Structure formats: structure tokens, C-alpha cells
XYZ file of C-alpha atoms in Angstrom:
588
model
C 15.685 91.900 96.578
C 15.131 93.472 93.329
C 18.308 92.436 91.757
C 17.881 89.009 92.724
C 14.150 89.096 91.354
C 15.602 90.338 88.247
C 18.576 87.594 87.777
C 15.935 85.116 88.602
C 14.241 85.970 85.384
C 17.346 85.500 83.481
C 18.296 82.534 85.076
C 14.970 80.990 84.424
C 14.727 81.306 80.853
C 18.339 79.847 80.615
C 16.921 76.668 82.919
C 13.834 75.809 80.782
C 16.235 76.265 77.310
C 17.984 73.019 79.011
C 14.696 71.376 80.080
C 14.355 70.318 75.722
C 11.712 67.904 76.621
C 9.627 70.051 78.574
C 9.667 67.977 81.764
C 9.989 70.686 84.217
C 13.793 69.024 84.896
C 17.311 69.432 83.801
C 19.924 66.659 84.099
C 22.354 67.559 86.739
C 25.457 68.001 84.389
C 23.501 70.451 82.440
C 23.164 72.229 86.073
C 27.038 72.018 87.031
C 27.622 73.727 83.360
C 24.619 76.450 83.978
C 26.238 77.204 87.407
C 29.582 77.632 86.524
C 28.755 79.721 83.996
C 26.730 81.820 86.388
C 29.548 81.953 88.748
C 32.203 83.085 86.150
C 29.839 85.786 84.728
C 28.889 86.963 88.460
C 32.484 87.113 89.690
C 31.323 84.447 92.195
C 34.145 81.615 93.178
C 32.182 78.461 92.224
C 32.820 75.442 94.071
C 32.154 72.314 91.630
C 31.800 69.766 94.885
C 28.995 71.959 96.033
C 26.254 70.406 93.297
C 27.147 67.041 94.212
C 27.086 67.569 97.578
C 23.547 69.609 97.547
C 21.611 66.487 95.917
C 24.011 63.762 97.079
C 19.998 62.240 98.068
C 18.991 62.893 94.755
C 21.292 60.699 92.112
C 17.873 58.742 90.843
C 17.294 61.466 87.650
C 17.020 65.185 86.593
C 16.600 68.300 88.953
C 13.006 70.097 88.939
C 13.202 74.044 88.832
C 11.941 74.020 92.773
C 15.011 71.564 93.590
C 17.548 74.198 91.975
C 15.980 76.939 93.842
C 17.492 76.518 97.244
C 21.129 75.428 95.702
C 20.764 78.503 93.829
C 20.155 81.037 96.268
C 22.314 79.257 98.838
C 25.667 79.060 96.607
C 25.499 81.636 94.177
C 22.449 84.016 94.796
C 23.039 85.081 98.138
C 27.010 85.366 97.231
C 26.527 88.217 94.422
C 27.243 91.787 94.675
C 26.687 94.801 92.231
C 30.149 94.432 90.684
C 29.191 92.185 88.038
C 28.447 93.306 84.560
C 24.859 92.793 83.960
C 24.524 92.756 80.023
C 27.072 90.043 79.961
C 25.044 88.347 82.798
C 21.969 88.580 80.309
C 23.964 87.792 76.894
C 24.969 84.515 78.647
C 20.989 83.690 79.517
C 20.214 84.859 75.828
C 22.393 82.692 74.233
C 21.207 79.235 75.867
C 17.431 80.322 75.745
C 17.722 81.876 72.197
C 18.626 79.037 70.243
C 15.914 77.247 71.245
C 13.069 79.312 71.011
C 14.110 82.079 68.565
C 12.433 81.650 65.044
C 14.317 83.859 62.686
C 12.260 82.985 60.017
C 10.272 86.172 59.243
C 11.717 88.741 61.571
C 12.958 92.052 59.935
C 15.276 93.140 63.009
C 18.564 91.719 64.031
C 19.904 88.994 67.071
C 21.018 92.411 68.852
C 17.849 94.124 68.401
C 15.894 90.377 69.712
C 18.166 90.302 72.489
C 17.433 93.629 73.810
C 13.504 93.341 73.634
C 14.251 90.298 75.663
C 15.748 92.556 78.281
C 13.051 94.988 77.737
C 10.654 91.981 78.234
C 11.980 90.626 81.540
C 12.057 94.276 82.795
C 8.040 94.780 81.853
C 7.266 91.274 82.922
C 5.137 90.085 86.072
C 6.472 88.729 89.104
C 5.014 85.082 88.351
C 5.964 82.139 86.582
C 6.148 81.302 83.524
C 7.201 84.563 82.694
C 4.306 87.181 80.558
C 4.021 90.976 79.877
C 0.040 91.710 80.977
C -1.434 94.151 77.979
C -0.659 97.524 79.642
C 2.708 96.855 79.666
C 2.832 96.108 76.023
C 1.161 99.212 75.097
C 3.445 101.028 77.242
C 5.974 99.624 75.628
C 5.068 100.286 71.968
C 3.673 103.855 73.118
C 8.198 104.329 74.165
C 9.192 102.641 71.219
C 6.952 105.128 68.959
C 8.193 108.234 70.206
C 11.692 106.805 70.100
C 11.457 106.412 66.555
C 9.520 109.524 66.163
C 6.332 107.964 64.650
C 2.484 108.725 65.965
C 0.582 106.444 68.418
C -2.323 105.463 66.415
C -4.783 104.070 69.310
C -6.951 102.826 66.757
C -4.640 99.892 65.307
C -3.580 99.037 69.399
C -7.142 98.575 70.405
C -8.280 96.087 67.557
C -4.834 94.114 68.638
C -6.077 94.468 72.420
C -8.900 93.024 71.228
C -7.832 90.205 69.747
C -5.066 89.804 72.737
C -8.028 89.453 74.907
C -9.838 86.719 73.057
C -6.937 84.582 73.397
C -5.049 84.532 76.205
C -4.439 88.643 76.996
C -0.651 88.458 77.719
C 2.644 87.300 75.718
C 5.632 85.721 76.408
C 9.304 86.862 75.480
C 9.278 85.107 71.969
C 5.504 86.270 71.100
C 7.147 89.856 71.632
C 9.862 89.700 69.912
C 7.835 88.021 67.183
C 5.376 91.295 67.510
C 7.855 93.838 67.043
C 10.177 91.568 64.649
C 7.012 91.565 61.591
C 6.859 94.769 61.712
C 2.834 94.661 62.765
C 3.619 98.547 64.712
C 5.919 99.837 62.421
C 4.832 100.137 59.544
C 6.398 103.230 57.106
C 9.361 102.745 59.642
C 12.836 101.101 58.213
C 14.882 98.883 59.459
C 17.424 101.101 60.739
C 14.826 103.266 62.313
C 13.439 100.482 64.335
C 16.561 99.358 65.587
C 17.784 102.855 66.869
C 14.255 102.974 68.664
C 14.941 99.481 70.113
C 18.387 100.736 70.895
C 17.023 103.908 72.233
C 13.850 102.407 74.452
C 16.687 99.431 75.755
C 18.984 102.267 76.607
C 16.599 104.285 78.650
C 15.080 101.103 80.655
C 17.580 98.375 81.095
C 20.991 101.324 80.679
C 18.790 103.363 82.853
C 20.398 106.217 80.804
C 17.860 108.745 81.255
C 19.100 111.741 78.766
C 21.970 111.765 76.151
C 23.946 114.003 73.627
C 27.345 115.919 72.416
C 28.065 118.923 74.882
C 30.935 121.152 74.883
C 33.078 120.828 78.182
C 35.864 122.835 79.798
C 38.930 121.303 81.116
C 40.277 121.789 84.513
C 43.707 121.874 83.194
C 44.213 122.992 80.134
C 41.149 125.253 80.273
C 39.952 124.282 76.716
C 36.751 123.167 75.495
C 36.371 119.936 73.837
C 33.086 118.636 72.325
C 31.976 115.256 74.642
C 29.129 112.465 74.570
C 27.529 113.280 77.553
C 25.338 109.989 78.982
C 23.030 110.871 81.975
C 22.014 107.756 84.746
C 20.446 108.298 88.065
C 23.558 108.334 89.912
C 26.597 110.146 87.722
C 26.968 111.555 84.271
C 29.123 109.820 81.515
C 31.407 111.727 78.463
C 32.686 109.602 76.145
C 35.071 111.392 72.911
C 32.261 109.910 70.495
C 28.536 108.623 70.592
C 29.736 105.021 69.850
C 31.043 104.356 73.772
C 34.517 103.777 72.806
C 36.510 105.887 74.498
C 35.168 106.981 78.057
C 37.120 110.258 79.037
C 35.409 110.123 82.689
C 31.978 110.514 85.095
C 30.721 113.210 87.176
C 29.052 111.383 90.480
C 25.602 112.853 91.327
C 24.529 112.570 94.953
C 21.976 114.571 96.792
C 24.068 117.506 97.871
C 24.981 118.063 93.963
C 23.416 121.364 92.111
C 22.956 122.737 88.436
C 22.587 125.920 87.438
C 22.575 128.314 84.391
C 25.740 130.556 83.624
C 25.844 133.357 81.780
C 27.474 133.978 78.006
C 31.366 133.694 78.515
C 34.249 133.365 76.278
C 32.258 132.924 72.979
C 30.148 130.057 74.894
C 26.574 130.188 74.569
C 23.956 128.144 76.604
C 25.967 127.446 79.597
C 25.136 125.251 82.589
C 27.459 124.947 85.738
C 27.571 121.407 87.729
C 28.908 121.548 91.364
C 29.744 118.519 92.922
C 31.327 118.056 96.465
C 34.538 117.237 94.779
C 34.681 119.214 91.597
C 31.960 121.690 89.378
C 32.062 121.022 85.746
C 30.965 124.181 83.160
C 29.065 122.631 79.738
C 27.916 124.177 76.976
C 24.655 123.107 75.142
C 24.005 123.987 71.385
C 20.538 125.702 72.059
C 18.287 126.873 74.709
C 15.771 124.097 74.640
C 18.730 121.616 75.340
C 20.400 123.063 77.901
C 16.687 123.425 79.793
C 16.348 119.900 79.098
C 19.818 119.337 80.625
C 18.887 120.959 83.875
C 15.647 119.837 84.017
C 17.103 116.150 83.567
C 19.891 116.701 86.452
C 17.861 118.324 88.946
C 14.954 115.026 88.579
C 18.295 112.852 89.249
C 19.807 114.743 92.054
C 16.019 115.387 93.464
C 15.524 111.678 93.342
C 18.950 111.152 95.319
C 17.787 113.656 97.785
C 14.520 111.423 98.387
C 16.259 108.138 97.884
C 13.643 107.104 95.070
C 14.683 105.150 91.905
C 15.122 106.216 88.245
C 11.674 107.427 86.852
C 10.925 104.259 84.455
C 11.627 101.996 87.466
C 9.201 104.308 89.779
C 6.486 104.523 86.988
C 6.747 100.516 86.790
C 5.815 99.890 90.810
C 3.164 102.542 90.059
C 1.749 100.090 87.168
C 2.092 97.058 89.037
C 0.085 98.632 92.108
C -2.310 99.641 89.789
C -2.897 96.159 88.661
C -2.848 94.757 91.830
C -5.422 97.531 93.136
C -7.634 96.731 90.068
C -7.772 93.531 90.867
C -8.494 92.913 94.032
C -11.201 95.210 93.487
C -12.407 93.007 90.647
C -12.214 90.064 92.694
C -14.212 91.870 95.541
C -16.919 92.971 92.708
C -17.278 88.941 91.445
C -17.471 88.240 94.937
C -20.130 91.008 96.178
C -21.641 89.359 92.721
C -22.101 85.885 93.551
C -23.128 87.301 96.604
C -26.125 89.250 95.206
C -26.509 86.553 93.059
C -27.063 83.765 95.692
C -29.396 86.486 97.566
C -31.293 86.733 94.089
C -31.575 83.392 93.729
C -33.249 82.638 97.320
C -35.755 85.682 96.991
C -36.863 84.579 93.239
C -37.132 80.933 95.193
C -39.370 83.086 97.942
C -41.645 84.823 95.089
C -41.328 81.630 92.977
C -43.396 79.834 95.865
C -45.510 82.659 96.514
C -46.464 82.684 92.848
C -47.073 78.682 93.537
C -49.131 79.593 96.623
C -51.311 82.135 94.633
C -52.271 79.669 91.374
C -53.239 77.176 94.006
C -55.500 79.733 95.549
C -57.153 80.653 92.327
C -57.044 77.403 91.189
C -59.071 76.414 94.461
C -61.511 79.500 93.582
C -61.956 78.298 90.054
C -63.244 75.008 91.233
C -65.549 76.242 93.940
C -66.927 78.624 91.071
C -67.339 75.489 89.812
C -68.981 73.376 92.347
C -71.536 77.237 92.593
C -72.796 76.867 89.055
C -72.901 72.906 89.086
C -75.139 73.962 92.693
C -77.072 76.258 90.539
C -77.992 73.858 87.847
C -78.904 71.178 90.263
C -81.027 73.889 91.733
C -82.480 75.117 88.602
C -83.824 71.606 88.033
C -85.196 70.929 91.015
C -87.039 74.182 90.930
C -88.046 72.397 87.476
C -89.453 69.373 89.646
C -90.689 70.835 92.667
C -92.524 74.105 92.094
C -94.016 74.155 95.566
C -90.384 73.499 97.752
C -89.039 76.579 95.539
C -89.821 79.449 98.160
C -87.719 77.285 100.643
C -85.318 76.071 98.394
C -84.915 80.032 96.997
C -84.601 81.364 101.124
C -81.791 78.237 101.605
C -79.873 79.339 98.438
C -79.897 83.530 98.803
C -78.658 82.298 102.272
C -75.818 79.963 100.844
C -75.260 83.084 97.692
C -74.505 85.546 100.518
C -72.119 83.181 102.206
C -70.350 82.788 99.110
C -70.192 85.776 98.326
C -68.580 86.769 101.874
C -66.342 84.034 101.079
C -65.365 85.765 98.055
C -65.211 89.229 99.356
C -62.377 87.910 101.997
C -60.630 85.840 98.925
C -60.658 88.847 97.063
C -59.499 90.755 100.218
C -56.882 87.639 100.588
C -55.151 88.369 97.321
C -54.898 92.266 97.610
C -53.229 91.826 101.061
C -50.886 88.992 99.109
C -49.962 91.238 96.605
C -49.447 94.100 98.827
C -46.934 91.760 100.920
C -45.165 91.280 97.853
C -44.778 94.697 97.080
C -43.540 94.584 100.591
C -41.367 91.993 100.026
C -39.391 93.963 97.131
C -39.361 96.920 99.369
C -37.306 94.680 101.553
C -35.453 93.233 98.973
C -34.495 96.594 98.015
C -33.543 97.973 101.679
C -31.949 94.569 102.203
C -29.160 95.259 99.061
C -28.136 98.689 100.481
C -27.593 97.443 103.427
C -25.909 95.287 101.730
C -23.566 97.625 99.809
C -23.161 99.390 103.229
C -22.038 96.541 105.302
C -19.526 95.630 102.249
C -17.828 99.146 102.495
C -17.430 98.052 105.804
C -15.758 95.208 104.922
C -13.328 96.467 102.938
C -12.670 98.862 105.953
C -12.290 96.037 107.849
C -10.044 93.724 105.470
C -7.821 97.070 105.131
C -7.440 97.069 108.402
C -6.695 93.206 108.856
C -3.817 93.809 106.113
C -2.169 96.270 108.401
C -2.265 94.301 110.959
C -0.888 91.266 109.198
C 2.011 94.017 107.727
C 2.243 94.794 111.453
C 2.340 90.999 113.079
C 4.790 90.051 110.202
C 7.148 93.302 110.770
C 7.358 91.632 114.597
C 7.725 88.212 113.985
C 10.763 88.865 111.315
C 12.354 91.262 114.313
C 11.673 88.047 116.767
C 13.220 85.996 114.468
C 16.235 88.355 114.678
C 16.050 88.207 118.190
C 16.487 84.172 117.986
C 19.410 84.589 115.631
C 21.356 86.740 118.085
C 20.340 84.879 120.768
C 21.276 81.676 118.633
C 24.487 83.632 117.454
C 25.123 84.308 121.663
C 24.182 80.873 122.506
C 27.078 79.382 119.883
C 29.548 82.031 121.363
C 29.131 81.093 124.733
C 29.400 77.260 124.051
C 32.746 78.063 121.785
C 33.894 79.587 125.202
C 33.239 77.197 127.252
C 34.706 75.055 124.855
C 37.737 77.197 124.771
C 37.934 77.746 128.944
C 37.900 73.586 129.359
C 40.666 72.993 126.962
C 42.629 75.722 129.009
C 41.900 73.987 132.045
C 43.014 70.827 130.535
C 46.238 72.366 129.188
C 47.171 73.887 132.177
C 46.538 70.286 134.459
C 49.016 69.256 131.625
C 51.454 71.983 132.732
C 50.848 71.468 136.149
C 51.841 67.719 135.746
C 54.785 68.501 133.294
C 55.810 71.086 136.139
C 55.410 68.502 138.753
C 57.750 65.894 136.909
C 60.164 68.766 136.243
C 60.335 69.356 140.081
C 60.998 65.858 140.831
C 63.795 65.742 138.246
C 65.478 68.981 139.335
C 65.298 66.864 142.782
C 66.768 63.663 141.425
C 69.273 65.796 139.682
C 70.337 67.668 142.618
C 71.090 64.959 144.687
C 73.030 63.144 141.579
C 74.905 66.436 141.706
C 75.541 66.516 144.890
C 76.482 62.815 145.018
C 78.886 63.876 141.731
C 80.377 66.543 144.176
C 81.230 64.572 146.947
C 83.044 62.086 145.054
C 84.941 64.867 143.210
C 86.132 65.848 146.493
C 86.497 62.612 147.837
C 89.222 62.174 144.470
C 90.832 65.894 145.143
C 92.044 64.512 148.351
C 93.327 61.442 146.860
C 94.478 63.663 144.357
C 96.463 65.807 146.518
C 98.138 63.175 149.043
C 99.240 61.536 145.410
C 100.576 64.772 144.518
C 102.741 64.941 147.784
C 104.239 61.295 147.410
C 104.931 61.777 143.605
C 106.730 65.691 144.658
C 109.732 63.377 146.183
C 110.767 61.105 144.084
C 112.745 62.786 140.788
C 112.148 61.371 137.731
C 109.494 62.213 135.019
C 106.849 60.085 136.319
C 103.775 62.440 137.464
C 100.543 62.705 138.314
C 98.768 63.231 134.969
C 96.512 66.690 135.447
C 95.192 68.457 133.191
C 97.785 70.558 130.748
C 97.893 73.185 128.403
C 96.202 73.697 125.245
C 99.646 74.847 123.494
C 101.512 72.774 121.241
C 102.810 69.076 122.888
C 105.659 67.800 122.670
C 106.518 64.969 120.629
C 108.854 62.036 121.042
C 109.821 58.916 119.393
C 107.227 57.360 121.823
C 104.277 59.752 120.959
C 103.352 62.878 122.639
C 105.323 63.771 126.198
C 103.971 63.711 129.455
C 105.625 67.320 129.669
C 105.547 70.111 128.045
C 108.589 72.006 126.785
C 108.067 74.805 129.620
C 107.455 72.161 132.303
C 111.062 69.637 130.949
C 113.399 73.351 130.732
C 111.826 73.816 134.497
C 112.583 69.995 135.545
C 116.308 70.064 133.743
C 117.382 73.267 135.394
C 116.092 71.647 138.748
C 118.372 68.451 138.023
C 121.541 70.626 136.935
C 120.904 72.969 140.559
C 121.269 69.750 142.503
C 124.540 68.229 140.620
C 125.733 71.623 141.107
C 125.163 71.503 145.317
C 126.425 67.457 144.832
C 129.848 68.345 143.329
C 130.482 71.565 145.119
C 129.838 69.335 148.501
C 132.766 67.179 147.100
């Protein structure tokens, strides 16, 4: 699955070159040339009817990218095989999407150097479309490309570009990348040259998957000489080439899990040497230094290790890591915004609650406020009345310490009133605050619970893809058994055939037989006409006779045509003739 993932990524940048209005569709010539080329580079047979064939229901316009997708991984995608070279695979992408969206204008590296941050770029990328390399992966990027041209990360200048990344859209596309690294905005003091051996270098490692390279002396297992190689480590076998440039490739030594390295003592002048046993053959190197040949080890036994475990190259491993990361991070983050709005909405309804308390409490001292006013208006009406009527005082005075001492009950149990309201609202926030751990508990729950839904959901999805290989067979059985049933009925139908051919036969041989034995009977029916014939003709002389059937020597020919006899048969008649004139005479 991950080499289709990673042709798809290819494949789509060379689709949306083609799509030059920016349509989301491609006219279906474009397509037959796109596929064919796929299929040559692939070493896939291509079948030019298939396209036509595929959106025979389609002949109204251009094909959408989802409309390609199933022709695509039914014809050519699930067809391909690791035996393909991939760079040429990618140069063929490169060249349809690169002269379209490559501006050359103001880069200061080369088409070879753009076309292998491309690579780099679809390696980095995410798994979503359109294709964009997420800010970690960019500074991961940079952070390889640095120490592959032996500069110093400088955090400083990456953050203020984060920065700005962030208040625009916080990812790039290929051609923002290769715009990036082609101004020269993280290499400065660096030449050209430098640059492109750390593109070179950083392409090399990640797309190559070459993991470790360098000259090495190496012994011969025939001549027993040592000769000075290019030695190119991968995950799976070692490389020597004569010279660094790749030419000439003098052969591989195949890593596998049961493969060791060790370190060999000084021997024969050598210094530094390291001994590679493989199950066919062991191979004795010799680095220049210590350091080196530790490296060398150290690099071989990570590769055979990760045979032995069955992982994949370290770059490719520290990828998934990165990508899990992000995916953890996330879903976290989405949980947080959503235990957020949460809180929020709970927030919202308790400020409502205090909001109308607050309401209910200015009411109440508004109500107080006015019957403090209605007291003193009381007061003054009582004030002049005492005026008026000094003699009704003492009874008006008894009436009003009554109604004072009634109010000022009243007011006690107001007073009393708001305490116990603002105790309930300290109450209320106790609450509030008891209500949000339990809160916080019940969501750790949660994701206890969600964790445990996704296993399940791994689980039920693990069963139904095993059910649906249970259909299959039993589909695959089902076909088999109709194909011999098929099979068994024309049998039965041939052999009623035979029967009938055997039957007609029969009654032939019959018909013949008693033709043959009619045939017989009037062959012997003409022997004995034959024979009585025979005696009749036996007394008369002459040459007349019954004509039978002769000789196959030579005839004998007359004026007349051929003789009735033959020469043996007229000596046998004349001496026959000349025996009876002989008895006639002598009689005489």
C-alpha cells in the first residue's frame, strides 16, 4: 500500500499539469497519453481499448480526478510490481508537472536540484489532497539539508519564518518549496555547489534510501588483491561501484537478517578492518580511520538489526513516528476545543443562572428602596398631623412605634433574605466548581471509553475484511462448482452424441453385413457357373477360354492387341496339339 500511496502522488501532480484550466478534468486523449506513458515507464502492458472501454458512458466531456481513480487502480495500479525504476517513474511526472508550474525566474539551483526537492517533497508530504508539507516537516527538512552541507541550524531565523508560515496558511506546496530553498532564504554564506551536493546528499539518503556512503578498500576472492571501491549502503544490500560517480557498478553484498559484521585485526599492511559474513559469501574491507570503520559497523548492524525485526529504513520509521505524532496532537486538540465549547456552553448557562439572580436581587432592593420610601413619606404625613392634632399624638405615636417595629422586623428578615442569597451564591460557585472536576473526570473517562470504541472498530473491521474473504472463496467455490457442472452436462451431451453415432455405426455394420453376405452368395452362386463353364470350355481345343484372372508378367502381344495367353500358357497349349498329331499319325 505504500508504494501505491507514493505513485499516487506522482501521478497526481502529472494529472493536474494537464488539467491547464483548473477544472478539476482532463480531456480523455490527454488520459490515453498519461497512461501509456505510465504503462511504458512501469513495465506494465497497456491496453489502448481499455480507456475507451472504461468511460464508453462518459463521451459528453473531460474526466474528473475521482473518474480516473478506479481506471487507474484497476488497469495499471493494481498490475505494478517493484521491478520498475522509480526515478524514471518520477522524471516522467516531473517533466509534465514542471513546465507548468516551475518559475525559474529567481532560483539559484538547477532543474536537477528542483526535481529532487520535488521527490523530497512528495516523500515529506501528507496523505491528503492537494498535496502540502505541514511545518514540522519543513524544519525537518532544512534541519537534514544543514548538516548535509555542514552549516549550523540557527533556530532563531526558522522561528520568525514559522511565524510568518502560520499567519498565512502554515503549510507549502511542492513549488512554494522549491521556491524556499531555490532563493537561497536558508542558505545563506552557502554556494551554489554546496547547496546542490546537500540537495544531492539529503535526496540520496531519503528517496535512494542510501543510508551511509564512501571509498573502502576491498579484497578479492580471486585474485586476493585489494582494490579501492565506492561502497553505497541501503537497508537491504551494500553497493561498490570503481568511482563515486555510479558508473561502473563492480557488484552488491545482500544483507538479510542472518548477516553479521565484525572487526578484524591488522593484517597484511591493512589497517581498520571489518569482516562481512553473508550466507553466501564474507567480504573483508578496509576503512581509512577508526571513526569510519565504527561508523561502518555501526551503520550495518542498524540495517541487518532492522532485517531481523522486519522494520523499514530509519528515515521512513522516523516519518510514521512524525505523522503519529501529528495525528496524536490533534485529536487531542480537537478533544481540548471540544471539552472547550463544552465548558464554555456550561459557562454560559451558569453566568445566565447568576445573571438572573443578580436581576432577582436589584428587584429586591429596588422593592426595599421604595418601601423606605413609602416609611419616610409615612413619617412626614405623620409629622404633620402631629402638627394638626396635638391631642390624637399619644395614639397616633403607640400606632406608629407599633408599625416602626413591624418594619423593622420586616427589615431584619430582608436583611436576613440577602445574606442567605448571597451565601447560596457562594454555594452556587462551590458547585460550579465541583461540577467542572467532575467534569474533567468524566472526560478522562471518555477518552477511556472512545479508546476503547477504536479498538473495537480496529477489531469489527479486522472481521468483516476476513468475512469478506470468506465470501470471495465461497464466491470463488460457487463459480468452480457451476464451471463443473457446466463441464459434467456438456460430457453428458457428448457422450448421448457418441452413443447415437455408436448406434448408427451398429446399424451400418448390420446393413453392411448382410450386403456382404448377399455379395458372398452371389460370388458363389458365379464360382459354380464358373466352374461348369470351365468343364465345357476343357473339351473343345482351340484358344477360346474362359477369361480368369492372369499373371502380372509381361503379355503377349499380337497384331490384334494383347493375347488371351500368355507365352507359358501358348508353349503348354502347342506341345499339347503336337502330342495328339503325334498319337493321330502313329495310329495311321
Amino acid at each position: 500500500m505504500a508504494l501505491r500511496d507514493e505513485l499516487l502522488k506522482s501521478i497526481w501532480h502529472a494529472f493536474t499539469a494537464l488539467d491547464v484550466d483548473k477544472s478539476g478534468k482532463v480531456s480523455k486523449s490527454q488520459l490515453k497519453v498519461l497512461s501509456h506513458n505510465l504503462c511504458t515507464v512501469m513495465k506494465i502492458p497497456h491496453d489502448p481499448v481499455a480507456l475507451e472501454e472504461h468511460f464508453k458512458d462518459d463521451d459528453e466531456g473531460p474526466v474528473s480526478n475521482q473518474g480516473y481513480m478506479p481506471y487507474l487502480n484497476k488497469f495499471i495500479l493494481d498490475k505494478v510490481t517493484d521491478n520498475f525504476d522509480r526515478q524514471d517513474f518520477n522524471r516522467m511526472c516531473w517533466v509534465l508537472c514542471a513546465r507548468k508550474n516551475l518559475d525559474r525566474t529567481h532560483l539559484l539551483i538547477s532543474d536537477d536540484d528542483a526535481f529532487k526537492i520535488w521527490c523530497i517533497f512528495n516523500f515529506l508530504s501528507e496523505d491528503r489532497y492537494p498535496l502540502v508539507i505541514v511545518t514540522d516537516e519543513i524544519e525537518y527538512f532544512l534541519r537534514k539539508l544543514t548538516e548535509a552541507m555542514g552549516g549550523s541550524w540557527v533556530e532563531e531565523r526558522f522561528e520568525d519564518y514559522r511565524l510568518e508560515l502560520q499567519a498565512k496558511q502554515q503549510c507549502l506546496n511542492a513549488w512554494e518549496l522549491i521556491t524556499l530553498l531555490g532563493s537561497g532564504h536558508f542558505s545563506k554564506g552557502m554556494d551554489r555547489q554546496t547547496l546542490s551536493m546537500g540537495i544531492t546528499e539529503v535526496y540520496q539518503e531519503l528517496i535512494l534510501d542510501v543510508l551511509k556512503q564512501g571509498y573502502m578498500m576491498k579484497k578479492g576472492h580471486k585474485r586476493k588483491n585489494w582494490m579501492e571501491r565506492w561502497f553505497v549502503l541501503r537497508p537491504t544490500f551494500i553497493s561498490y561501484y570503481v568511482s563515486e560517480d555510479l558508473a561502473e557498478k563492480k557488484g552488491d553484498i545482500a544483507l538479510d537478517g542472518n548477516c553479521c559484521v565484525e572487526s578484524l585485526p591488522d593484517k597484511e599492511g591493512k589497517k581498520c578492518l571489518l569482516f562481512v559474513k553473508c550466507s553466501d559469501k564474507s567480504f573483508e574491507i578496509s576503512v581509512s580511520d577508526k571513526k569510519r570503520k565504527q561508523e561502518w559497523i555501526q551503520a550495518i548492524q542498524t540495517c541487518v538489526s532492522l532485517l531481523r525485526l522486519g522494520q523499514p529504513a530509519p528515515h521512513r520509521e522516523s516519518r510514521q513516528r512524525r505523522r503519529e505524532l501529528r495525528q496524536k496532537q490533534q485529536a487531542e486538540q480537537d478533544e481540548l476545543e471540544e471539552r472547550m465549547k463544552e465548558l464554555q456552553t456550561a459557562n454560559e448557562s451558569k453566568q445566565q443562572e447568576l445573571e438572573a439572580m443578580r436581576k432577582a436581587l436589584e428587584e429586591a432592593a429596588a422593592n426595599a428602596v421604595q418601601e423606605e420610601q413609602r416609611r419616610l413619606q409615612t413619617q412626614t404625613e405623620l409629622q404633620d398631623r402631629y402638627r394638626t392634632d396635638l391631642e390624637r399624638e399619644k395614639m397616633v405615636r403607640q400606632q406608629m412605634e407599633e408599625q416602626v417595629a413591624q418594619k423593622s422586623s420586616e427589615l431584619e428578615q430582608y436583611l436576613q433574605r440577602v445574606k442567605e442569597l448571597e451565601d447560596m451564591y457562594h454555594r452556587l460557585e462551590d458547585a460550579l466548581e465541583d461540577e467542572r472536576s467532575a467534569r474533567q473526570d468524566e472526560e478522562t473517562v471518555r477518552r477511556l471509553q472512545a479508546r476503547l470504541l477504536e479498538e473495537e472498530a480496529a477489531k469489527r473491521v479486522e472481521l468483516e475484511q476476513i468475512h469478506l474473504h470468506q465470501q470471495r472463496a465461497m464466491s470463488e467455490t460457487e463459480a468452480e462448482k457451476q464451471a463443473l457442472e457446466k463441464e459434467r452436462v456438456a460430457k453428458e451431451q457428448a457422450l448421448q452424441a457418441a452413443m447415437l453415432q455408436l448406434q448408427q455405426l451398429e446399424s451400418e455394420r448390420q446393413g453392411a453385413l448382410e450386403q456382404y453376405q448377399e455379395v458372398m452368395k452371389k460370388l458363389e452362386d458365379a464360382a459354380n457357373n464358373t466352374r461348369t463353364w470351365k468343364h465345357k470350355v476343357a473339351h473343345h481345343e482351340g484358344l477360346i477360354r474362359l477369361i480368369q484372372p492372369g499373371t502380372k508378367g509381361p503379355q503377349r502381344m499380337t497384331n490384334w492387341g494383347p493375347a488371351a495367353f500368355t507365352d507359358t500358357e501358348l508353349s503348354l497349349r502347342q506341345k499339347e496339339w503336337q502330342d495328339k498329331k503325334n498319337q493321330v499319325t502313329q495310329a495311321q
